[in-house]
Amino acid sequence: MLLESPWRTADFRTLFAATALSQLGTNVSYVAVPLIAVAALDASPGQVGALATLSTLAFLLIGLPAGAWVDRMRHRRLLVLADLARALSFASVPLAWWLDALTLGQLYAVVLLNGCASVFFDVASQSTLPQLVGREALVQANAAVVSLQAVSNVAGRGAGGGLVQLLGAPVAVLCAAAGYLASALQLTAIRHKEASPGFRGRSSLRRQVAEGLRHVFGNPELRALASTAALTNLGSQIVNTMLPILFVRELRLSAGVLGLYWAAGGVGLLLGARCARPLARRIGHGRILGLAGAVLAPAGLLVPLIGRGPWLWIAGAGWILAMFKTGMDNVLGVSLRQRMTADDLLGRMNATFRFVLTGALAVGAAVSGLIGELAGVRATLWVGGALLAVSFLPVFLSPVRTRRELPQQQAPAPSPVRKAAPQ
């Protein structure tokens, strides 16, 4: 029986609490790790770009097969193991610091391992949510999760900047590791009995990955959602990769101010997530995605104006508006794609989206470092701002813009009748 509110489900509350702890670790490390590289290891723009690239490269390397693996595995166990791996990898950073042995090479390895664990955590988390709350409660559940992520951006990145400034970056990274460890312990309290994974021996891994790709890219609405989100991630990552260098070296601002600037984006995400449901009810689920994108996305062109004094506030306002759009997209877009996907395809659908979206982050970080080295930080910010400004176009020009309601629940995908191929 489907529940009207996801909050009536104890396992959803448990997953929500664990996600809060995990998000704390993610956002504190988001601020602390690049600041260690810039301030302590004297990293260049290219090296900072490489660090950001490696943090998301795993989604390009293993993102697609991860979806098939998630569909074959118990989700709770996978979530716990992913959090433990992230806790251990980040705990190695302050240990090496205190032993005076920390290098950029170790930071590269840590963020790459953390990215691999995040692939499985993100895909498994989005795949288990419909099973915990039922599909009718997905919009409310996704709104709660995206709001949590936004609040975590505000609190976590603000706290990360404050911790770096007050106690030093190694202590901040240690706090991130503690957040992941606490999340893993919390996840062990989920009591939902998962159905046995239904893919063992049924078809080859390659065929299962191909099914997920066809499902996403063969559907014009899913394809448009993936394209818009990829452009948003590409633009925002190009901007974010250069911000530590801009704030610390060029503007001579503190780590705390950088954390507050990133936290302002979290405020935009939160407002967008909270407004998504009422606006969708009033205007239409797909209509508001197209309208909000056309109105808000061009605000990304204000971000490259960042500087001291009033320009910091003007650029901050542009960043908040761009993130408001992202918050709405995250709630309504994720709900739409979950409702358009059968349960036995959820892992592969989510992995395909994560491959595209987080792959865009990896590409954006690499492009940011390259442009930063060749043309400077300001030119890099203008490229990122321009991509943010046009990110709405795929959805605006697609059938999503005319959709008023979410689709009905999807039937399970048909099982292939061919003999399983060796893996």
Short mmCIF file of C-alpha atoms in Angstrom, two decimals:
data_model
loop_
_atom_site.label_atom_id
_atom_site.label_comp_id
_atom_site.label_asym_id
_atom_site.label_seq_id
_atom_site.Cartn_x
_atom_site.Cartn_y
_atom_site.Cartn_z
CA MET A 1 0.00 0.00 0.00
CA LEU A 2 1.36 3.43 -0.98
CA LEU A 3 1.61 6.06 1.73
CA GLU A 4 0.66 9.64 1.06
CA SER A 5 3.67 11.00 2.93
CA PRO A 6 7.14 9.44 2.82
CA TRP A 7 7.70 10.65 6.38
CA ARG A 8 5.34 7.94 7.63
CA THR A 9 7.90 5.37 6.49
CA ALA A 10 10.55 4.66 9.12
CA ASP A 11 13.06 3.46 6.56
CA PHE A 12 12.75 6.71 4.61
CA ARG A 13 13.46 8.66 7.79
CA THR A 14 16.52 6.46 8.37
CA LEU A 15 17.75 6.96 4.80
CA PHE A 16 17.14 10.70 5.12
CA ALA A 17 19.20 10.92 8.33
CA ALA A 18 22.02 8.90 6.78
CA THR A 19 21.96 11.11 3.69
CA ALA A 20 22.24 14.18 5.94
CA LEU A 21 25.40 12.80 7.55
CA SER A 22 26.83 11.77 4.19
CA GLN A 23 26.10 15.21 2.73
CA LEU A 24 27.93 16.81 5.64
CA GLY A 25 31.03 14.83 4.73
CA THR A 26 30.68 15.63 1.05
CA ASN A 27 30.28 19.37 1.48
CA VAL A 28 32.98 19.85 4.10
CA SER A 29 35.47 17.95 1.93
CA TYR A 30 34.31 19.94 -1.13
CA VAL A 31 35.75 23.08 0.50
CA ALA A 32 38.65 21.59 2.44
CA VAL A 33 40.37 19.39 -0.16
CA PRO A 34 40.98 22.05 -2.87
CA LEU A 35 42.04 24.54 -0.20
CA ILE A 36 44.65 22.04 1.03
CA ALA A 37 45.91 21.77 -2.53
CA VAL A 38 46.00 25.55 -3.11
CA ALA A 39 47.17 26.84 0.26
CA ALA A 40 49.38 24.01 1.53
CA LEU A 41 50.66 22.25 -1.59
CA ASP A 42 50.83 25.33 -3.85
CA ALA A 43 48.76 23.71 -6.61
CA SER A 44 48.50 25.45 -9.98
CA PRO A 45 45.18 26.03 -11.83
CA GLY A 46 45.89 22.95 -13.93
CA GLN A 47 46.56 20.82 -10.85
CA VAL A 48 43.38 22.08 -9.14
CA GLY A 49 41.51 21.21 -12.33
CA ALA A 50 43.06 17.72 -12.32
CA LEU A 51 42.01 17.26 -8.68
CA ALA A 52 38.41 18.18 -9.49
CA THR A 53 38.47 15.96 -12.59
CA LEU A 54 39.65 12.92 -10.65
CA SER A 55 36.93 13.45 -8.04
CA THR A 56 34.28 12.77 -10.70
CA LEU A 57 36.21 10.64 -13.21
CA ALA A 58 34.85 7.43 -11.70
CA PHE A 59 31.40 8.17 -13.13
CA LEU A 60 32.92 8.06 -16.61
CA LEU A 61 35.02 4.97 -15.91
CA ILE A 62 32.52 2.76 -14.08
CA GLY A 63 29.28 4.74 -14.11
CA LEU A 64 27.42 2.63 -16.70
CA PRO A 65 28.31 -0.87 -15.46
CA ALA A 66 27.68 0.35 -11.89
CA GLY A 67 23.99 0.61 -12.73
CA ALA A 68 23.82 -3.03 -13.78
CA TRP A 69 25.80 -4.04 -10.68
CA VAL A 70 23.42 -2.08 -8.44
CA ASP A 71 20.44 -3.84 -10.03
CA ARG A 72 22.13 -7.17 -9.11
CA MET A 73 23.00 -6.28 -5.48
CA ARG A 74 21.36 -5.54 -2.14
CA HIS A 75 21.09 -1.77 -1.92
CA ARG A 76 21.51 -1.32 1.84
CA ARG A 77 24.72 -3.33 1.95
CA LEU A 78 26.10 -1.39 -0.99
CA LEU A 79 25.28 1.98 0.64
CA VAL A 80 27.04 0.99 3.87
CA LEU A 81 30.17 -0.24 2.09
CA ALA A 82 30.36 2.92 -0.02
CA ASP A 83 30.21 5.15 3.06
CA LEU A 84 32.89 3.12 4.84
CA ALA A 85 35.20 3.39 1.83
CA ARG A 86 34.75 7.17 1.75
CA ALA A 87 35.39 7.49 5.48
CA LEU A 88 38.64 5.51 5.27
CA SER A 89 39.96 7.36 2.22
CA PHE A 90 39.44 10.82 3.73
CA ALA A 91 40.80 9.76 7.11
CA SER A 92 44.14 9.08 5.40
CA VAL A 93 44.56 12.79 4.52
CA PRO A 94 44.94 14.24 8.05
CA LEU A 95 47.05 11.22 9.02
CA ALA A 96 49.51 11.94 6.18
CA TRP A 97 49.41 15.65 7.02
CA TRP A 98 50.40 15.06 10.63
CA LEU A 99 53.18 12.73 9.48
CA ASP A 100 54.38 15.48 7.09
CA ALA A 101 53.91 13.08 4.17
CA LEU A 102 50.91 14.54 2.33
CA THR A 103 51.37 15.01 -1.43
CA LEU A 104 49.23 15.99 -4.38
CA GLY A 105 49.52 12.38 -5.54
CA GLN A 106 47.78 11.19 -2.39
CA LEU A 107 45.04 13.80 -2.79
CA TYR A 108 44.53 12.60 -6.36
CA ALA A 109 44.20 8.99 -5.17
CA VAL A 110 41.83 9.91 -2.33
CA VAL A 111 39.40 11.87 -4.49
CA LEU A 112 39.45 9.15 -7.17
CA LEU A 113 38.63 6.42 -4.62
CA ASN A 114 35.99 8.65 -3.06
CA GLY A 115 34.48 9.16 -6.51
CA CYS A 116 34.28 5.39 -7.11
CA ALA A 117 32.44 4.90 -3.81
CA SER A 118 30.13 7.82 -4.60
CA VAL A 119 29.14 6.20 -7.91
CA PHE A 120 27.65 3.25 -6.08
CA PHE A 121 26.20 5.30 -3.23
CA ASP A 122 24.38 7.76 -5.49
CA VAL A 123 22.98 5.13 -7.86
CA ALA A 124 21.89 2.80 -5.06
CA SER A 125 20.33 5.65 -3.06
CA GLN A 126 18.19 6.89 -5.97
CA SER A 127 17.26 3.31 -6.88
CA THR A 128 16.15 2.31 -3.38
CA LEU A 129 14.02 5.43 -2.76
CA PRO A 130 10.99 4.34 -4.88
CA GLN A 131 11.02 0.98 -3.11
CA LEU A 132 10.91 2.61 0.32
CA VAL A 133 8.20 5.24 -0.24
CA GLY A 134 6.18 4.06 -3.27
CA ARG A 135 5.99 5.90 -6.57
CA GLU A 136 3.08 8.14 -5.60
CA ALA A 137 5.20 9.75 -2.88
CA LEU A 138 8.26 10.27 -5.08
CA VAL A 139 7.88 14.01 -5.67
CA GLN A 140 7.56 14.74 -1.96
CA ALA A 141 10.41 12.37 -1.11
CA ASN A 142 12.69 13.84 -3.78
CA ALA A 143 11.78 17.37 -2.64
CA ALA A 144 12.84 16.42 0.87
CA VAL A 145 16.13 14.90 -0.31
CA VAL A 146 17.00 17.82 -2.61
CA SER A 147 16.10 20.28 0.16
CA LEU A 148 18.42 18.35 2.46
CA GLN A 149 21.19 18.55 -0.10
CA ALA A 150 20.63 22.29 -0.40
CA VAL A 151 20.68 22.81 3.37
CA SER A 152 23.83 20.67 3.48
CA ASN A 153 25.39 22.92 0.86
CA VAL A 154 24.67 25.91 3.08
CA ALA A 155 25.66 24.33 6.39
CA GLY A 156 28.34 21.94 5.13
CA ARG A 157 30.20 24.33 2.86
CA GLY A 158 29.82 27.19 5.30
CA ALA A 159 31.08 24.92 8.08
CA GLY A 160 33.85 23.65 5.82
CA GLY A 161 35.12 27.15 5.19
CA GLY A 162 34.85 27.98 8.88
CA LEU A 163 36.63 24.81 9.96
CA VAL A 164 39.47 25.41 7.51
CA GLN A 165 39.84 28.98 8.75
CA LEU A 166 39.62 28.17 12.46
CA LEU A 167 41.12 24.69 12.85
CA GLY A 168 42.91 24.00 9.59
CA ALA A 169 42.09 21.93 6.55
CA PRO A 170 43.23 18.56 8.00
CA VAL A 171 40.72 18.81 10.85
CA ALA A 172 37.99 19.71 8.35
CA VAL A 173 38.78 16.60 6.28
CA LEU A 174 38.73 14.48 9.44
CA CYS A 175 35.23 15.83 10.17
CA ALA A 176 34.20 14.79 6.65
CA ALA A 177 35.44 11.25 7.32
CA ALA A 178 33.46 11.17 10.57
CA GLY A 179 30.31 12.19 8.70
CA TYR A 180 30.64 9.27 6.28
CA LEU A 181 31.28 6.84 9.13
CA ALA A 182 28.18 8.03 10.99
CA SER A 183 26.13 7.67 7.80
CA ALA A 184 27.25 4.04 7.39
CA LEU A 185 26.19 3.25 10.96
CA GLN A 186 22.81 4.92 10.43
CA LEU A 187 22.12 2.93 7.25
CA THR A 188 22.36 -0.36 9.13
CA ALA A 189 19.01 0.50 10.74
CA ILE A 190 17.05 0.19 7.45
CA ARG A 191 14.69 -2.78 7.81
CA HIS A 192 13.13 -2.92 4.33
CA LYS A 193 13.31 -6.46 2.93
CA GLU A 194 14.66 -6.13 -0.57
CA ALA A 195 13.55 -8.53 -3.26
CA SER A 196 16.25 -10.85 -4.49
CA PRO A 197 18.15 -9.26 -7.40
CA GLY A 198 16.69 -10.71 -10.56
CA PHE A 199 19.61 -10.51 -12.98
CA ARG A 200 21.91 -13.34 -11.99
CA GLY A 201 22.46 -15.44 -15.08
CA ARG A 202 19.64 -13.71 -16.98
CA SER A 203 21.61 -11.66 -19.46
CA SER A 204 25.08 -10.31 -19.96
CA LEU A 205 26.35 -7.19 -18.25
CA ARG A 206 26.86 -5.53 -21.64
CA ARG A 207 23.25 -6.21 -22.67
CA GLN A 208 21.93 -4.81 -19.38
CA VAL A 209 23.99 -1.63 -19.78
CA ALA A 210 22.69 -1.28 -23.33
CA GLU A 211 19.10 -1.58 -22.07
CA GLY A 212 19.68 1.35 -19.71
CA LEU A 213 21.24 3.46 -22.48
CA ARG A 214 18.37 2.75 -24.88
CA HIS A 215 15.83 3.58 -22.20
CA VAL A 216 17.34 7.01 -21.52
CA PHE A 217 18.54 8.13 -24.95
CA GLY A 218 15.67 6.54 -26.87
CA ASN A 219 13.10 8.58 -24.96
CA PRO A 220 12.94 12.27 -26.02
CA GLU A 221 11.91 13.47 -22.55
CA LEU A 222 14.62 11.56 -20.68
CA ARG A 223 17.16 12.61 -23.31
CA ALA A 224 16.24 16.27 -22.84
CA LEU A 225 16.43 16.02 -19.05
CA ALA A 226 19.89 14.45 -19.31
CA SER A 227 21.11 17.11 -21.76
CA THR A 228 19.92 20.07 -19.70
CA ALA A 229 21.37 18.66 -16.49
CA ALA A 230 24.68 17.91 -18.22
CA LEU A 231 25.00 21.50 -19.48
CA THR A 232 24.17 22.80 -15.99
CA ASN A 233 26.81 20.57 -14.40
CA LEU A 234 29.39 21.43 -17.05
CA GLY A 235 28.94 25.17 -16.54
CA SER A 236 28.81 25.06 -12.74
CA GLN A 237 31.90 22.86 -12.51
CA ILE A 238 33.91 25.13 -14.79
CA VAL A 239 33.05 28.00 -12.44
CA ASN A 240 33.49 26.13 -9.15
CA THR A 241 36.90 24.68 -10.04
CA MET A 242 38.43 28.16 -10.36
CA LEU A 243 36.72 29.76 -7.35
CA PRO A 244 39.35 28.70 -4.74
CA ILE A 245 42.09 30.29 -6.87
CA LEU A 246 40.01 33.42 -7.51
CA PHE A 247 39.08 33.94 -3.86
CA VAL A 248 42.38 33.04 -2.20
CA ARG A 249 44.96 34.34 -4.69
CA GLU A 250 43.37 37.09 -6.79
CA LEU A 251 40.75 38.62 -4.50
CA ARG A 252 42.67 37.86 -1.26
CA LEU A 253 39.49 36.73 0.46
CA SER A 254 39.35 34.15 3.24
CA ALA A 255 38.28 30.51 3.10
CA GLY A 256 35.26 31.51 5.17
CA VAL A 257 34.05 33.92 2.47
CA LEU A 258 34.47 31.21 -0.16
CA GLY A 259 32.44 28.83 1.98
CA LEU A 260 29.71 31.44 2.37
CA TYR A 261 29.62 32.06 -1.38
CA TRP A 262 29.14 28.35 -2.04
CA ALA A 263 26.59 28.27 0.77
CA ALA A 264 24.60 30.98 -1.03
CA GLY A 265 24.21 28.55 -3.91
CA GLY A 266 22.81 26.09 -1.40
CA VAL A 267 20.19 28.67 -0.43
CA GLY A 268 19.16 28.84 -4.10
CA LEU A 269 18.95 25.04 -4.29
CA LEU A 270 16.81 24.94 -1.16
CA LEU A 271 14.38 27.59 -2.39
CA GLY A 272 14.09 25.90 -5.77
CA ALA A 273 13.42 22.51 -4.18
CA ARG A 274 10.77 23.90 -1.84
CA CYS A 275 8.99 25.79 -4.63
CA ALA A 276 9.06 22.88 -7.09
CA ARG A 277 5.96 20.99 -5.91
CA PRO A 278 3.55 23.94 -5.51
CA LEU A 279 4.65 25.47 -8.83
CA ALA A 280 4.29 22.12 -10.59
CA ARG A 281 0.76 21.70 -9.22
CA ARG A 282 -0.22 25.19 -10.35
CA ILE A 283 1.50 25.44 -13.74
CA GLY A 284 2.25 21.84 -14.74
CA HIS A 285 5.12 19.49 -14.07
CA GLY A 286 6.95 19.90 -17.36
CA ARG A 287 5.72 23.41 -18.09
CA ILE A 288 7.41 24.85 -15.03
CA LEU A 289 10.67 23.11 -15.93
CA GLY A 290 10.69 24.88 -19.31
CA LEU A 291 9.46 28.25 -18.01
CA ALA A 292 11.78 28.42 -14.99
CA GLY A 293 14.75 27.49 -17.15
CA ALA A 294 14.06 30.24 -19.70
CA VAL A 295 13.66 32.87 -16.97
CA LEU A 296 16.41 31.87 -14.54
CA ALA A 297 19.23 30.25 -16.53
CA PRO A 298 20.52 33.53 -18.08
CA ALA A 299 21.38 34.70 -14.54
CA GLY A 300 24.49 32.54 -14.92
CA LEU A 301 26.03 35.40 -16.90
CA LEU A 302 26.21 37.45 -13.67
CA VAL A 303 28.55 34.94 -12.02
CA PRO A 304 31.75 35.93 -13.93
CA LEU A 305 31.35 39.51 -12.63
CA ILE A 306 32.46 38.37 -9.17
CA GLY A 307 34.84 40.71 -7.38
CA ARG A 308 35.18 42.75 -4.22
CA GLY A 309 32.45 44.99 -2.87
CA PRO A 310 29.08 45.13 -4.67
CA TRP A 311 30.26 42.82 -7.45
CA LEU A 312 30.48 39.99 -4.93
CA TRP A 313 26.79 40.50 -4.13
CA ILE A 314 25.76 40.81 -7.79
CA ALA A 315 27.58 37.62 -8.73
CA GLY A 316 26.15 35.92 -5.63
CA ALA A 317 22.63 36.87 -6.71
CA GLY A 318 23.24 35.36 -10.14
CA TRP A 319 24.57 32.19 -8.54
CA ILE A 320 21.51 31.91 -6.26
CA LEU A 321 19.13 32.27 -9.23
CA ALA A 322 21.02 29.67 -11.28
CA MET A 323 20.97 27.27 -8.35
CA PHE A 324 17.24 27.96 -7.78
CA LYS A 325 16.67 26.55 -11.26
CA THR A 326 18.90 23.58 -10.46
CA GLY A 327 16.92 22.86 -7.27
CA MET A 328 13.66 22.75 -9.22
CA ASP A 329 15.23 20.58 -11.91
CA ASN A 330 16.53 18.13 -9.32
CA VAL A 331 13.11 17.60 -7.73
CA LEU A 332 10.90 17.54 -10.81
CA GLY A 333 13.38 16.02 -13.26
CA VAL A 334 14.38 13.18 -10.92
CA SER A 335 10.72 12.45 -10.10
CA LEU A 336 9.81 12.39 -13.79
CA ARG A 337 12.58 10.00 -14.75
CA GLN A 338 11.82 7.69 -11.81
CA ARG A 339 8.14 7.55 -12.76
CA MET A 340 9.05 6.77 -16.38
CA THR A 341 11.22 3.79 -15.39
CA ALA A 342 10.29 0.28 -14.27
CA ASP A 343 11.76 -0.95 -10.97
CA ASP A 344 14.13 -3.44 -12.63
CA LEU A 345 15.61 -0.64 -14.77
CA LEU A 346 16.03 1.96 -12.02
CA GLY A 347 19.67 1.19 -11.28
CA ARG A 348 20.68 1.34 -14.93
CA MET A 349 18.59 4.44 -15.63
CA ASN A 350 20.09 6.24 -12.62
CA ALA A 351 23.58 5.08 -13.55
CA THR A 352 23.13 6.36 -17.11
CA PHE A 353 22.07 9.76 -15.78
CA ARG A 354 24.92 9.81 -13.28
CA PHE A 355 27.35 8.83 -16.03
CA VAL A 356 26.20 11.78 -18.14
CA LEU A 357 25.75 14.29 -15.34
CA THR A 358 28.82 13.54 -13.28
CA GLY A 359 30.80 12.87 -16.43
CA ALA A 360 30.00 16.47 -17.29
CA LEU A 361 31.54 17.46 -13.95
CA ALA A 362 34.73 15.59 -14.81
CA VAL A 363 34.91 17.19 -18.25
CA GLY A 364 34.09 20.60 -16.77
CA ALA A 365 36.90 20.35 -14.24
CA ALA A 366 39.41 19.37 -16.91
CA VAL A 367 38.22 22.14 -19.25
CA SER A 368 38.35 24.64 -16.39
CA GLY A 369 41.95 23.76 -15.56
CA LEU A 370 42.96 23.95 -19.23
CA ILE A 371 41.31 27.32 -19.85
CA GLY A 372 42.65 28.60 -16.55
CA GLU A 373 46.19 27.73 -17.56
CA LEU A 374 45.89 29.15 -21.10
CA ALA A 375 43.56 32.14 -20.75
CA GLY A 376 43.25 32.88 -17.03
CA VAL A 377 40.65 32.56 -14.31
CA ARG A 378 38.30 35.27 -15.61
CA ALA A 379 38.01 33.76 -19.08
CA THR A 380 37.21 30.42 -17.46
CA LEU A 381 34.37 31.96 -15.45
CA TRP A 382 32.83 33.48 -18.60
CA VAL A 383 32.81 30.10 -20.35
CA GLY A 384 31.09 28.52 -17.35
CA GLY A 385 28.57 31.35 -17.05
CA ALA A 386 27.67 31.10 -20.74
CA LEU A 387 27.00 27.36 -20.44
CA LEU A 388 24.76 27.96 -17.43
CA ALA A 389 22.84 30.59 -19.41
CA VAL A 390 21.94 28.20 -22.26
CA SER A 391 21.45 25.05 -20.18
CA PHE A 392 17.64 25.31 -20.30
CA LEU A 393 17.38 24.84 -24.07
CA PRO A 394 17.16 20.99 -24.36
CA VAL A 395 14.16 20.83 -22.01
CA PHE A 396 12.58 23.99 -23.41
CA LEU A 397 12.70 22.56 -26.95
CA SER A 398 11.46 19.08 -25.97
CA PRO A 399 8.08 17.47 -25.17
CA VAL A 400 8.85 17.94 -21.46
CA ARG A 401 7.77 21.59 -21.76
CA THR A 402 4.18 20.56 -22.57
CA ARG A 403 3.74 17.92 -19.86
CA ARG A 404 1.28 18.76 -17.09
CA GLU A 405 1.25 15.53 -15.07
CA LEU A 406 3.66 12.76 -14.16
CA PRO A 407 3.17 9.50 -16.09
CA GLN A 408 1.55 6.45 -14.52
CA GLN A 409 3.67 3.73 -12.92
CA GLN A 410 5.71 1.77 -15.42
CA ALA A 411 5.38 -1.98 -15.82
CA PRO A 412 8.51 -4.11 -15.34
CA ALA A 413 10.76 -4.29 -18.33
CA PRO A 414 10.31 -7.50 -20.34
CA SER A 415 12.86 -10.20 -19.65
CA PRO A 416 15.08 -11.19 -22.56
CA VAL A 417 14.47 -14.73 -23.78
CA ARG A 418 17.92 -15.30 -25.14
CA LYS A 419 20.36 -17.49 -23.31
CA ALA A 420 22.63 -15.64 -20.92
CA ALA A 421 25.99 -14.78 -22.36
CA PRO A 422 29.18 -15.37 -20.37
CA GLN A 423 30.33 -12.30 -18.41
#
